[in-house]
Short mmCIF file of C-alpha atoms in Angstrom, two decimals:
data_model
loop_
_atom_site.label_atom_id
_atom_site.label_comp_id
_atom_site.label_asym_id
_atom_site.label_seq_id
_atom_site.Cartn_x
_atom_site.Cartn_y
_atom_site.Cartn_z
CA UNK Y 256 -52.30 -37.94 -51.66
CA UNK Y 257 -51.96 -38.68 -55.31
CA UNK Y 258 -52.30 -42.10 -56.85
CA UNK Y 259 -50.87 -41.56 -60.33
CA UNK Y 260 -47.75 -39.46 -59.76
CA UNK Y 261 -46.24 -37.70 -56.76
CA UNK Y 262 -47.67 -34.33 -55.85
CA UNK Y 263 -45.38 -31.68 -54.38
CA UNK Y 264 -46.27 -28.41 -52.68
CA UNK Y 265 -43.48 -25.92 -52.02
CA UNK Y 266 -44.20 -23.23 -49.43
CA UNK Y 267 -42.61 -20.01 -48.22
CA UNK Y 268 -44.10 -16.87 -46.72
CA UNK Y 269 -44.81 -14.63 -49.72
CA UNK Y 270 -44.75 -17.27 -52.47
CA UNK Y 271 -42.87 -14.83 -54.63
CA UNK Y 272 -39.33 -16.20 -54.50
CA UNK Y 273 -38.01 -19.40 -52.94
CA UNK Y 274 -41.11 -21.59 -53.17
CA UNK Y 275 -41.69 -20.45 -56.74
CA UNK Y 276 -38.05 -21.24 -57.54
CA UNK Y 277 -38.33 -24.75 -56.09
CA UNK Y 278 -41.57 -25.42 -57.96
CA UNK Y 279 -40.15 -24.14 -61.27
CA UNK Y 280 -37.02 -26.27 -60.88
CA UNK Y 281 -39.07 -29.36 -59.99
CA UNK Y 282 -41.23 -28.85 -63.08
CA UNK Y 283 -38.13 -28.31 -65.24
CA UNK Y 284 -36.23 -31.33 -63.91
CA UNK Y 285 -39.09 -33.82 -63.49
CA UNK Y 286 -41.44 -32.81 -66.27
CA UNK Y 287 -44.69 -34.75 -66.11
CA UNK Y 288 -43.37 -37.26 -63.56
CA UNK Y 289 -44.64 -35.06 -60.70
CA UNK Y 290 -47.43 -32.59 -60.05
CA UNK Y 291 -46.04 -29.38 -58.60
CA UNK Y 292 -47.49 -26.28 -57.03
CA UNK Y 293 -46.31 -23.60 -54.67
CA UNK Y 294 -48.03 -21.40 -52.14
CA UNK Y 295 -47.42 -18.93 -49.35
CA UNK Y 296 -48.55 -18.55 -45.77
CA UNK Y 297 -48.93 -14.79 -46.36
CA UNK Y 298 -48.66 -14.44 -50.13
CA UNK Y 299 -47.56 -11.17 -51.66
CA UNK Y 300 -48.98 -9.65 -54.80
CA UNK Y 301 -46.18 -10.39 -57.28
CA UNK Y 302 -43.22 -12.64 -58.00
CA UNK Y 303 -39.71 -11.49 -57.16
CA UNK Y 304 -38.33 -10.07 -60.41
CA UNK Y 305 -34.77 -11.22 -59.82
CA UNK Y 306 -35.98 -14.73 -58.97
CA UNK Y 307 -37.90 -14.83 -62.25
CA UNK Y 308 -34.84 -13.60 -64.17
CA UNK Y 309 -32.39 -16.18 -62.80
CA UNK Y 310 -34.94 -18.97 -63.25
CA UNK Y 311 -35.56 -18.07 -66.87
CA UNK Y 312 -31.82 -17.84 -67.54
CA UNK Y 313 -31.43 -21.34 -66.07
CA UNK Y 314 -34.14 -22.70 -68.36
CA UNK Y 315 -36.89 -22.92 -65.73
CA UNK Y 316 -40.11 -20.97 -66.02
CA UNK Y 317 -42.72 -19.43 -63.79
CA UNK Y 318 -44.90 -18.44 -66.74
CA UNK Y 319 -48.51 -18.16 -65.63
CA UNK Y 320 -47.59 -18.38 -61.95
CA UNK Y 321 -48.60 -15.92 -59.25
CA UNK Y 322 -48.50 -15.90 -55.44
CA UNK Y 323 -51.16 -18.18 -53.96
CA UNK Y 324 -52.47 -18.76 -50.46
CA UNK Y 325 -51.60 -22.14 -48.94
CA UNK Y 326 -54.77 -24.08 -48.14
CA UNK Y 327 -55.48 -27.17 -46.11
CA UNK Y 328 -56.75 -28.82 -49.29
CA UNK Y 329 -53.36 -28.25 -50.96
CA UNK Y 330 -51.63 -29.85 -48.02
CA UNK Y 331 -54.00 -32.83 -47.90
CA UNK Y 332 -53.61 -33.40 -51.64
CA UNK Y 333 -49.81 -33.47 -51.53
CA UNK Y 334 -47.47 -36.39 -51.16
CA UNK Y 335 -44.80 -33.95 -49.98
CA UNK Y 336 -45.18 -30.51 -48.43
CA UNK Y 337 -41.84 -28.72 -48.37
CA UNK Y 338 -41.31 -25.44 -46.55
CA UNK Y 339 -38.37 -23.33 -47.65
CA UNK Y 340 -36.67 -21.32 -44.94
CA UNK Y 341 -37.49 -20.79 -41.30
CA UNK Y 342 -40.07 -18.01 -41.48
CA UNK Y 343 -43.18 -19.75 -42.83
CA UNK Y 344 -45.33 -21.27 -40.12
CA UNK Y 345 -47.81 -23.88 -41.31
CA UNK Y 346 -50.94 -25.09 -39.57
CA UNK Y 347 -50.84 -28.63 -38.31
CA UNK Y 348 -53.00 -30.78 -40.53
CA UNK Y 349 -53.60 -34.34 -39.32
CA UNK Y 350 -51.98 -36.89 -41.59
CA UNK Y 351 -49.78 -34.33 -43.38
CA UNK Y 352 -46.05 -34.50 -42.84
CA UNK Y 353 -44.15 -31.32 -43.54
CA UNK Y 354 -40.45 -31.14 -44.26
CA UNK Y 355 -38.44 -27.96 -43.98
CA UNK Y 356 -35.45 -27.03 -46.09
CA UNK Y 357 -33.16 -24.52 -44.44
CA UNK Y 358 -31.77 -22.89 -47.53
CA UNK Y 359 -28.64 -20.82 -47.82
CA UNK Y 360 -29.21 -17.12 -47.21
CA UNK Y 361 -26.25 -15.27 -48.72
CA UNK Y 362 -27.48 -11.89 -47.48
CA UNK Y 363 -26.43 -12.98 -43.99
CA UNK Y 364 -22.88 -12.93 -45.35
CA UNK Y 365 -23.32 -9.55 -47.03
CA UNK Y 366 -23.99 -11.00 -50.48
CA UNK Y 367 -26.82 -9.22 -52.28
CA UNK Y 368 -28.38 -8.77 -55.71
CA UNK Y 369 -27.71 -11.10 -58.57
CA UNK Y 370 -24.90 -12.95 -56.80
CA UNK Y 371 -27.24 -13.69 -53.88
CA UNK Y 372 -29.98 -14.94 -56.17
CA UNK Y 373 -27.60 -17.22 -58.10
CA UNK Y 374 -26.45 -18.80 -54.82
CA UNK Y 375 -30.03 -19.22 -53.58
CA UNK Y 376 -31.02 -20.87 -56.87
CA UNK Y 377 -28.04 -23.24 -56.73
CA UNK Y 378 -28.89 -24.28 -53.17
CA UNK Y 379 -32.57 -24.84 -53.95
CA UNK Y 380 -31.59 -26.81 -57.07
CA UNK Y 381 -29.50 -29.19 -54.91
CA UNK Y 382 -32.47 -29.77 -52.61
CA UNK Y 383 -34.89 -30.32 -55.51
CA UNK Y 384 -32.53 -32.74 -57.26
CA UNK Y 385 -32.17 -34.78 -54.06
CA UNK Y 386 -35.94 -34.86 -53.56
CA UNK Y 387 -36.60 -35.98 -57.12
CA UNK Y 388 -33.93 -38.68 -56.87
CA UNK Y 389 -35.62 -39.92 -53.72
CA UNK Y 390 -39.00 -40.03 -55.47
CA UNK Y 391 -37.55 -42.00 -58.39
#
């Protein structure tokens, strides 16, 4: 755990979409007040292009980011480990509490493409804002 400022790790399976979105929003909204990273349990090889587009249009950035493998060291170094969605399964690490955000999945209602991504971003933003308010 950190001693100077809270450290957050956002996790999903591929680390190409939702966890990257949460991390980018946390960096945008909190600035230097928190340390933020994201990772995946089975990371892909690239970021989701539509996720990147809606983030950039909202003022958040994933510049320099790429999918990363979640490690035990990341988990041990975090004040908060947040899993987005139901699919990512994390190893149990003694002393590490994991919280899970069940985020809206518009595709289950037949909503796809840009409209889907805007709704996903809005839902993740609500979660991130609540987390940052709690940390303050």
